[in-house]
Amino acid sequence: MTDRYQQFARSGVGRQIVRRLGLPNPVPLRRFSPDQTAIDGPALVGGNGRLGDTVASVLKALGAEVADGERYGALVFDATGIDEPAKLRELYDFFHPVMRRIGTCGRVVVLGTPPEGDSRAAIAQRALEGFTRSVGKELTRGATAQLVYVAPGFEAAAESTLRFLLSAKSAFVDAQVIRIGTLGGQSVEPEDWDKPLRGKVALVTGASRGIGASIAEVLARDGAHVVALDIPAQGAELSEVANRVRGSSLQLDITAQDAPAELVRYFTERHGGVDIVVHNAGITRDKRLANMSDGAWDSVIAVNLSSQLAVNDALLDADVLRANGRIVGVSSIAGIAGNNGQTNYATSKAGVIGMVDAYAPVLAARGATINAVAPGFIETKMTAAVPLFVREAGRRMSSLAQGGLPVDVAETIAWYASPASGAVNGNVVRVCGQSLLGA
Ligand SMILES: NC(=O)c1ccc[n+]([C@@H]2O[C@H](COP(=O)([O-])OP(=O)(O)OC[C@H]3O[C@@H](n4cnc5c(N)ncnc54)[C@H](O)[C@@H]3O)[C@@H](O)[C@H]2O)c1
């Protein structure tokens, strides 16, 4: 959908008005394309900790120049060496002189140790969150800031996450806190980082349009065979998507009583198992609670939550989810912040976060992972139907001052799905441009 305000703000006269009145200035975000460099400009690395070698090897693999520059494509600070609050000053010393030299759509990544226990070190590490989220709010021109907590012993396992966050694939992910290795996990380096999902079979529900279609495209781009699932009424659009990604289509209502058994049968017979399951199908039936019908409540909980638990249990009980398997949920910032007129939807989406919390240890014990994305305002048919004023507020009330695209959600899911993300488990990452809602 067209963002007319963004077009206006980029025009000659619009640019001046936006600057004079101090209005939001949404710059076009740099998104992944195979023929551009991963990082747009030199990288500057600081801090003294356990992750120096990993950072150096990732920057080298991404072809980044580590040097002084006029404008930086990335600033990476290894804060794992900060073991008492006074040493937080190192953040100031590193970032203060270069904050104005972060390039358009530049990347800031702070690395820390999960703040567990009662030590001074844990207190100092917890403090990194306030720093990173504030930097996210201060950055302009599409630049983003993230904090990654890496458990000791999982330094090498941080590679897939660093590649994702430093690249244009994380365009709409901003001010997030990601935990690696806190539940263990094994990361498997792909033979080809451009096709990390080669040989994998992925199920994407609700794949006939919107975010689901984009997830199917990105997982297929990364090498997976995608089974695109949607309700029979969406059959024509579903076949189009499946053909486009050279995958298969499966017409099924995931709330049907026999859907879990049908999926077990389908993946066992056709593929001998499944590697990646993306629970993307979701519906809204908005009404204030006082006016809501019981059907609106029941259908939203059934599609957005209960059916997903039933599918997970069936796939796990029948051992259809293969070793190093991935389950990904699609929550929403409405599930974090709550939303007027969406008690049913927000309940279901908060439940998706509960699903991640509950299943993460279970999947860790099987060498698999479960994580979720929580999209903010994404430009789709769903958000095109929102009244203009609410739509504009949704777009601008974020650090990036614009809506995201379905591909932004899809790229985040592809990072979770990578065999190299085996130690990324139990996370809920917002894809929201640091929306103020629920933050
Ligand atoms: N668009 C946004 O801004 C946004 C924000 C936060 C979260 N989300 C979530 O992202 C996901 C995708 O959203 P979208 O905007 O692409 O929505 P969409 O309505 O365009 O697509 C959802 C798809 O799910 C399918 N579906 C619905 N019920 C189903 C069922 N019982 N069985 C199988 N398939 C079913 C629909 O037919 C549809 O193709 C949803 O879970 C949504 O809640 C979207």
Coordinates of C-alpha atoms and ligand atoms in Angstrom, one line a residue:
M1 CA 0.0 0.0 0.0
T2 CA 1.2 3.5 -0.8
D3 CA 2.4 5.7 2.1
R4 CA 1.5 9.1 0.7
Y5 CA 2.9 11.0 3.7
Q6 CA 6.3 9.4 3.1
Q7 CA 6.1 10.3 -0.6
F8 CA 5.3 13.9 0.4
A9 CA 8.1 14.1 2.9
R10 CA 10.6 13.1 0.2
S11 CA 9.4 15.7 -2.3
G12 CA 11.2 19.1 -2.6
V13 CA 8.6 21.2 -0.9
G14 CA 7.6 18.4 1.6
R15 CA 11.2 18.0 2.7
Q16 CA 11.3 21.7 3.7
I17 CA 8.0 21.6 5.5
V18 CA 8.9 18.4 7.4
R19 CA 12.2 20.0 8.5
R20 CA 10.7 23.3 9.6
L21 CA 7.8 21.8 11.5
G22 CA 9.9 19.0 13.0
L23 CA 7.4 16.4 11.5
P24 CA 8.3 12.7 11.3
N25 CA 10.7 12.0 8.4
P26 CA 10.4 8.4 7.2
V27 CA 13.4 7.6 5.0
P28 CA 13.0 4.7 2.6
L29 CA 14.5 1.7 4.4
R30 CA 17.4 -0.2 2.8
R31 CA 16.1 -3.8 2.2
F32 CA 18.0 -7.0 1.2
S33 CA 19.0 -7.4 -2.4
P34 CA 21.5 -10.0 -3.5
D35 CA 23.5 -7.6 -5.5
Q36 CA 24.3 -5.0 -2.8
T37 CA 26.8 -5.1 0.0
A38 CA 25.5 -6.4 3.3
I39 CA 26.6 -3.3 5.3
D40 CA 26.5 0.1 3.7
G41 CA 29.8 1.7 4.8
P42 CA 32.7 0.9 7.2
A43 CA 32.1 -0.7 10.5
L44 CA 33.6 0.4 13.8
V45 CA 34.1 -2.1 16.6
G46 CA 34.5 -1.3 20.3
G47 CA 34.5 -2.9 23.7
N48 CA 36.5 -5.6 25.3
G49 CA 34.9 -9.0 25.8
R50 CA 34.3 -12.6 24.8
L51 CA 32.8 -11.8 21.4
G52 CA 35.7 -10.0 19.6
D53 CA 36.6 -13.0 17.4
T54 CA 33.0 -13.7 16.4
V55 CA 32.4 -10.1 15.5
A56 CA 35.6 -9.9 13.5
S57 CA 34.8 -13.1 11.5
V58 CA 31.2 -12.0 10.8
L59 CA 32.3 -8.6 9.6
K60 CA 34.9 -10.3 7.4
A61 CA 32.3 -12.7 6.0
L62 CA 30.0 -9.8 5.2
G63 CA 32.8 -8.0 3.4
A64 CA 32.7 -5.0 5.7
E65 CA 35.6 -2.8 6.0
V66 CA 36.6 -2.2 9.7
A67 CA 38.0 1.3 9.6
D68 CA 37.5 4.9 10.5
G69 CA 35.0 6.6 8.3
E70 CA 33.0 9.8 7.7
R71 CA 29.8 7.8 8.0
Y72 CA 29.6 4.3 9.5
G73 CA 27.4 1.5 8.2
A74 CA 27.7 -0.3 11.5
L75 CA 28.8 0.2 15.1
V76 CA 29.3 -3.0 17.1
F77 CA 30.2 -2.8 20.8
D78 CA 31.1 -5.9 22.8
A79 CA 30.0 -5.0 26.3
T80 CA 30.5 -8.5 27.8
G81 CA 33.6 -7.2 29.6
I82 CA 31.5 -4.7 31.6
D83 CA 31.3 -6.3 35.1
E84 CA 30.3 -3.3 37.2
P85 CA 28.2 -0.2 36.7
A86 CA 31.1 2.2 36.7
K87 CA 32.4 0.5 33.5
L88 CA 29.2 1.4 31.7
R89 CA 31.1 4.6 31.0
E90 CA 32.8 2.6 28.2
L91 CA 29.5 2.9 26.3
Y92 CA 29.6 6.6 26.5
D93 CA 33.2 6.8 25.5
F94 CA 32.7 4.7 22.4
F95 CA 29.4 6.0 21.2
H96 CA 29.4 9.7 22.1
P97 CA 32.0 10.8 19.5
V98 CA 30.4 8.8 16.6
M99 CA 26.6 9.1 17.2
R100 CA 26.4 11.8 14.5
R101 CA 28.3 9.7 12.0
I102 CA 26.0 6.7 11.7
G103 CA 24.9 6.4 8.1
T104 CA 21.4 6.2 6.6
C105 CA 20.0 2.8 7.7
G106 CA 23.1 2.2 9.7
R107 CA 23.3 -0.5 12.4
V108 CA 24.1 -0.4 16.1
V109 CA 24.6 -3.7 17.8
V110 CA 25.5 -4.0 21.5
L111 CA 26.5 -7.4 22.8
G112 CA 26.1 -8.5 26.4
T113 CA 25.9 -11.4 28.8
P114 CA 22.4 -12.5 29.9
P115 CA 21.9 -10.6 33.2
E116 CA 21.2 -13.5 35.5
G117 CA 22.1 -13.8 39.2
D118 CA 22.7 -11.1 41.8
S119 CA 26.2 -9.9 40.9
R120 CA 27.2 -6.3 40.1
A121 CA 28.1 -7.7 36.6
A122 CA 24.4 -8.8 36.1
I123 CA 23.2 -5.4 37.2
A124 CA 25.5 -3.7 34.8
Q125 CA 24.5 -6.0 32.0
R126 CA 20.8 -5.4 32.6
A127 CA 21.5 -1.7 32.3
L128 CA 22.5 -2.2 28.6
E129 CA 18.8 -2.5 27.8
G130 CA 18.0 1.1 28.7
F131 CA 21.0 2.3 26.8
T132 CA 20.2 0.4 23.6
R133 CA 16.5 1.3 23.6
S134 CA 17.4 5.0 24.0
V135 CA 19.9 4.9 21.3
G136 CA 17.2 3.4 19.0
K137 CA 15.1 6.4 19.8
E138 CA 17.9 8.9 19.1
L139 CA 19.0 7.4 15.8
T140 CA 17.5 9.0 12.7
R141 CA 17.4 8.2 8.9
G142 CA 16.3 4.6 9.3
A143 CA 19.2 3.5 11.5
T144 CA 18.5 0.8 14.2
A145 CA 20.0 -0.4 17.5
Q146 CA 19.7 -3.9 19.0
L147 CA 21.0 -5.6 22.1
V148 CA 22.1 -9.3 21.9
Y149 CA 22.7 -11.2 25.1
V150 CA 25.0 -14.2 24.4
A151 CA 25.3 -16.9 27.1
P152 CA 28.9 -17.9 27.8
G153 CA 30.0 -20.7 25.6
F154 CA 27.7 -19.6 22.8
E155 CA 29.9 -17.0 21.2
A156 CA 30.2 -18.8 17.8
A157 CA 26.4 -19.5 17.9
A158 CA 25.8 -15.7 17.6
E159 CA 26.9 -15.6 14.0
S160 CA 23.5 -16.0 12.3
T161 CA 22.0 -13.3 14.6
L162 CA 24.8 -10.9 13.9
R163 CA 24.5 -11.5 10.1
F164 CA 20.8 -10.8 10.3
L165 CA 21.0 -7.7 12.5
L166 CA 23.9 -6.1 10.6
S167 CA 22.3 -6.6 7.2
A168 CA 19.3 -4.9 5.5
K169 CA 17.2 -8.0 6.3
S170 CA 16.5 -6.5 9.7
A171 CA 15.3 -3.2 8.2
F172 CA 12.1 -2.9 10.5
V173 CA 13.5 -4.6 13.6
D174 CA 14.5 -1.9 16.0
A175 CA 15.5 -1.7 19.7
Q176 CA 15.1 -5.4 20.3
V177 CA 16.7 -7.6 23.0
I178 CA 17.6 -11.0 21.8
R179 CA 18.9 -13.9 23.9
I180 CA 21.2 -16.6 22.5
G181 CA 22.1 -19.8 24.3
T182 CA 20.1 -19.2 27.4
L183 CA 18.3 -22.5 26.8
G184 CA 21.3 -24.3 25.3
G185 CA 21.0 -25.3 21.7
Q186 CA 23.2 -26.4 18.8
S187 CA 23.9 -24.1 15.9
V188 CA 24.8 -25.9 12.6
E189 CA 26.7 -23.8 10.1
P190 CA 25.0 -24.0 6.7
E191 CA 27.1 -25.0 3.7
D192 CA 25.9 -22.0 1.8
W193 CA 24.9 -18.9 3.8
D194 CA 22.9 -17.7 0.8
K195 CA 20.8 -20.9 0.9
P196 CA 20.8 -21.9 4.5
L197 CA 17.5 -23.8 4.2
R198 CA 18.5 -26.0 1.3
G199 CA 17.0 -29.5 1.8
K200 CA 14.6 -28.3 4.5
V201 CA 10.8 -28.7 4.3
A202 CA 8.7 -25.8 5.7
L203 CA 5.0 -25.5 6.5
V204 CA 3.6 -21.9 6.3
T205 CA 0.0 -21.5 7.3
G206 CA -2.1 -18.6 5.9
A207 CA 0.2 -18.5 3.0
S208 CA -2.1 -17.4 0.2
R209 CA -1.6 -13.6 0.8
G210 CA -0.1 -10.9 2.9
I211 CA 2.6 -11.8 5.4
G212 CA 2.2 -15.5 4.8
A213 CA 2.9 -15.2 1.1
S214 CA 6.0 -13.2 1.8
I215 CA 7.2 -15.8 4.4
A216 CA 6.8 -18.5 1.7
E217 CA 8.8 -16.5 -0.8
V218 CA 11.7 -15.7 1.6
L219 CA 11.9 -19.3 2.9
A220 CA 12.0 -20.6 -0.7
R221 CA 14.6 -18.0 -1.6
D222 CA 16.7 -19.4 1.2
G223 CA 16.4 -22.9 -0.3
A224 CA 13.4 -24.5 1.5
H225 CA 10.7 -26.5 -0.1
V226 CA 7.6 -24.7 1.1
V227 CA 4.2 -26.3 1.8
A228 CA 1.8 -23.3 1.6
L229 CA -1.4 -23.9 3.6
D230 CA -4.6 -22.0 3.5
I231 CA -8.4 -22.5 3.7
P232 CA -10.1 -23.9 0.6
A233 CA -11.8 -20.6 -0.2
Q234 CA -8.3 -19.1 -0.8
G235 CA -7.4 -22.0 -3.1
A236 CA -6.7 -20.0 -6.3
E237 CA -4.4 -17.5 -4.6
L238 CA -2.8 -20.3 -2.7
S239 CA -1.9 -22.2 -5.8
E240 CA -0.4 -19.0 -7.3
V241 CA 1.9 -18.6 -4.3
A242 CA 2.9 -22.3 -4.2
N243 CA 3.7 -22.2 -8.0
R244 CA 5.7 -19.0 -7.6
V245 CA 7.9 -20.5 -4.9
R246 CA 8.0 -23.9 -6.6
G247 CA 6.5 -25.4 -3.5
S248 CA 3.3 -27.3 -2.8
S249 CA -0.2 -26.1 -1.8
L250 CA -2.3 -27.6 0.9
Q251 CA -5.9 -26.6 1.3
L252 CA -6.9 -27.1 4.9
D253 CA -8.7 -25.3 7.7
I254 CA -6.3 -25.5 10.6
T255 CA -9.1 -25.3 13.1
A256 CA -10.7 -28.5 11.7
Q257 CA -10.8 -31.3 14.2
D258 CA -8.7 -33.6 12.0
A259 CA -6.3 -31.0 10.8
P260 CA -3.4 -32.0 13.1
A261 CA -3.7 -35.7 12.1
E262 CA -4.0 -34.6 8.4
L263 CA -0.7 -32.7 8.8
V264 CA 1.0 -35.6 10.4
R265 CA -0.1 -37.9 7.6
Y266 CA 0.8 -35.4 4.8
F267 CA 4.3 -34.7 6.0
T268 CA 5.1 -38.3 6.9
E269 CA 3.9 -39.6 3.5
R270 CA 5.3 -36.9 1.3
H271 CA 8.4 -35.7 3.0
G272 CA 9.2 -38.1 5.9
G273 CA 8.9 -35.2 8.3
V274 CA 9.0 -31.4 8.5
D275 CA 11.8 -29.0 9.5
I276 CA 10.1 -25.6 9.9
V277 CA 6.6 -24.8 11.0
V278 CA 5.4 -21.2 10.7
H279 CA 2.0 -20.5 12.4
N280 CA 1.2 -17.4 10.4
A281 CA -2.6 -17.9 9.8
G282 CA -4.5 -15.4 11.9
I283 CA -7.8 -13.6 11.9
T284 CA -9.3 -10.5 13.6
R285 CA -13.0 -10.1 14.6
D286 CA -12.8 -6.7 16.3
K287 CA -15.5 -5.4 18.6
R288 CA -15.4 -3.9 22.1
L289 CA -15.9 -6.6 24.6
A290 CA -19.3 -5.4 25.5
N291 CA -20.5 -5.8 21.9
M292 CA -18.6 -8.9 21.0
S293 CA -20.4 -12.1 20.0
D294 CA -19.3 -15.4 21.4
G295 CA -18.6 -16.6 17.8
A296 CA -16.1 -13.7 17.4
W297 CA -14.3 -14.6 20.6
D298 CA -14.2 -18.4 19.8
S299 CA -13.1 -18.2 16.2
V300 CA -10.1 -15.8 17.0
I301 CA -8.9 -18.0 19.9
A302 CA -9.3 -21.1 17.7
V303 CA -7.4 -19.9 14.7
N304 CA -4.8 -17.8 16.4
L305 CA -4.0 -20.0 19.3
S306 CA -5.7 -23.4 20.1
S307 CA -5.2 -24.9 16.6
Q308 CA -1.5 -24.1 16.8
L309 CA -1.1 -25.9 20.1
A310 CA -2.9 -28.9 18.6
V311 CA -0.7 -28.9 15.6
N312 CA 2.5 -28.6 17.7
D313 CA 1.4 -31.5 20.0
A314 CA 0.5 -33.8 17.0
L315 CA 3.8 -33.1 15.2
L316 CA 5.8 -33.6 18.4
D317 CA 3.9 -36.7 19.6
A318 CA 4.3 -38.4 16.2
D319 CA 8.0 -37.3 15.9
V320 CA 7.3 -35.6 12.6
L321 CA 9.2 -32.4 13.5
R322 CA 12.7 -33.4 12.6
A323 CA 15.9 -32.9 14.7
N324 CA 17.0 -29.2 14.6
G325 CA 13.4 -28.4 13.8
R326 CA 11.9 -24.9 14.1
I327 CA 8.5 -23.7 15.2
V328 CA 7.7 -20.0 14.7
G329 CA 4.7 -18.2 16.1
V330 CA 3.3 -14.9 14.8
S331 CA 2.2 -12.7 17.7
S332 CA 1.5 -9.0 17.5
I333 CA 2.3 -5.9 19.4
A334 CA -1.5 -5.9 20.3
G335 CA -0.6 -9.0 22.3
I336 CA 1.9 -7.0 24.2
A337 CA 0.2 -3.6 24.6
G338 CA -3.4 -4.6 24.4
N339 CA -5.8 -2.8 22.0
N340 CA -9.2 -1.2 22.3
G341 CA -11.7 -3.4 20.4
Q342 CA -9.3 -6.3 20.2
T343 CA -9.7 -8.2 23.5
N344 CA -10.1 -11.5 21.6
Y345 CA -7.1 -10.9 19.3
A346 CA -4.8 -9.5 21.9
T347 CA -5.6 -12.5 24.2
S348 CA -4.8 -14.9 21.4
K349 CA -1.5 -13.1 20.5
A350 CA -0.4 -12.9 24.1
G351 CA -1.2 -16.6 24.2
V352 CA 1.3 -17.1 21.3
I353 CA 4.0 -15.6 23.6
G354 CA 2.8 -18.0 26.3
M355 CA 3.2 -20.8 23.7
V356 CA 6.8 -19.8 23.1
D357 CA 7.6 -19.7 26.8
A358 CA 5.9 -23.1 27.5
Y359 CA 7.4 -25.0 24.5
A360 CA 10.9 -23.6 24.4
P361 CA 12.3 -25.9 27.1
V362 CA 10.5 -28.9 25.6
L363 CA 11.9 -28.2 22.1
A364 CA 15.4 -27.4 23.5
A365 CA 15.4 -31.0 25.0
R366 CA 14.7 -32.3 21.4
G367 CA 17.4 -30.1 19.8
A368 CA 14.7 -27.9 18.2
T369 CA 13.6 -24.3 18.9
I370 CA 10.5 -22.2 19.1
N371 CA 10.4 -18.4 18.8
A372 CA 7.9 -15.7 17.7
V373 CA 7.7 -12.5 15.8
A374 CA 5.5 -9.7 17.1
P375 CA 4.7 -7.5 14.1
G376 CA 3.7 -3.9 14.6
F377 CA 2.1 -1.9 11.8
I378 CA 2.7 -3.8 8.6
E379 CA 1.4 -2.6 5.2
T380 CA -1.1 -5.4 4.3
K381 CA -4.8 -5.7 3.4
M382 CA -5.4 -6.1 7.1
T383 CA -4.0 -2.6 7.9
A384 CA -5.4 -1.0 4.7
A385 CA -8.8 -1.6 6.2
V386 CA -8.0 0.4 9.4
P387 CA -9.5 3.9 9.5
L388 CA -7.2 6.7 8.1
F389 CA -6.4 8.5 11.4
V390 CA -5.6 5.3 13.3
R391 CA -3.6 4.0 10.3
E392 CA -1.5 7.2 10.2
A393 CA -0.9 7.1 14.0
G394 CA 0.1 3.4 13.7
R395 CA 2.6 4.3 11.0
R396 CA 4.2 7.4 12.6
M397 CA 4.3 6.4 16.3
S398 CA 7.6 4.6 16.0
S399 CA 11.3 5.4 15.7
L400 CA 11.3 4.6 12.0
A401 CA 8.0 6.7 11.5
Q402 CA 6.6 4.3 8.9
G403 CA 4.9 1.0 8.5
G404 CA 6.9 -2.2 7.8
L405 CA 6.5 -4.5 4.8
P406 CA 5.5 -8.2 4.9
V407 CA 9.1 -9.0 3.8
D408 CA 10.4 -7.6 7.1
V409 CA 8.4 -10.1 9.1
A410 CA 9.5 -12.9 6.7
E411 CA 13.2 -12.1 7.0
T412 CA 13.0 -12.3 10.8
I413 CA 11.3 -15.7 10.5
A414 CA 14.0 -16.9 8.0
W415 CA 16.7 -15.9 10.6
Y416 CA 14.9 -18.1 13.2
A417 CA 14.6 -20.9 10.7
S418 CA 18.3 -21.1 9.8
P419 CA 20.1 -24.2 11.0
A420 CA 22.7 -21.7 12.4
S421 CA 20.1 -20.3 14.8
G422 CA 19.9 -23.4 16.9
A423 CA 20.8 -21.5 20.1
V424 CA 18.1 -18.8 19.4
N425 CA 15.2 -20.2 21.4
G426 CA 12.4 -18.7 23.4
N427 CA 12.6 -15.3 21.9
V428 CA 9.8 -12.9 20.9
V429 CA 11.2 -10.2 18.6
R430 CA 9.0 -7.3 17.6
V431 CA 9.1 -6.3 14.0
C432 CA 7.7 -2.8 14.6
G433 CA 10.3 -0.1 13.9
Q434 CA 10.4 0.5 17.7
S435 CA 6.7 1.3 17.9
L436 CA 5.7 3.3 21.1
L437 CA 2.9 0.8 21.7
G438 CA 3.7 -1.5 24.5
A439 CA 7.3 -0.4 24.6
Ligands
LIG1 N1 -0.8 -6.9 9.1 C1 -0.3 -6.5 10.3 O1 0.0 -5.3 10.5 C2 -0.1 -7.5 11.4 C3 0.4 -7.1 12.6 C4 0.6 -8.0 13.6 C5 0.3 -9.3 13.4 N2 -0.1 -9.8 12.2 C6 -0.3 -11.2 12.1 O2 0.3 -11.7 11.0 C7 -0.3 -12.8 10.4 C8 -0.6 -12.6 8.9 O3 -1.4 -11.4 8.8 P1 -1.8 -10.7 7.4 O4 -1.9 -9.3 7.6 O5 -1.0 -11.3 6.3 O6 -3.3 -11.3 7.4 P2 -4.2 -11.8 6.1 O7 -5.6 -11.8 6.6 O8 -3.9 -11.1 4.9 O9 -3.7 -13.4 6.0 C9 -4.1 -14.4 6.9 C10 -4.3 -15.7 6.2 O10 -4.6 -16.7 7.1 C11 -5.6 -17.5 6.5 N3 -6.4 -18.2 7.5 C12 -7.4 -17.6 8.3 N4 -8.0 -18.6 8.9 C13 -7.4 -19.8 8.6 C14 -7.7 -21.1 8.9 N5 -8.6 -21.5 9.8 N6 -6.9 -22.1 8.3 C15 -6.0 -21.8 7.4 N7 -5.7 -20.5 7.1 C16 -6.4 -19.5 7.6 C17 -6.4 -16.5 5.7 O11 -7.2 -17.2 4.7 C18 -5.4 -15.6 5.1 O12 -4.9 -16.0 3.9 C19 -1.6 -13.0 11.3 O13 -1.4 -13.9 12.3 C20 -1.8 -11.6 11.9 O14 -2.5 -11.6 13.1 C21 -0.3 -8.9 11.2

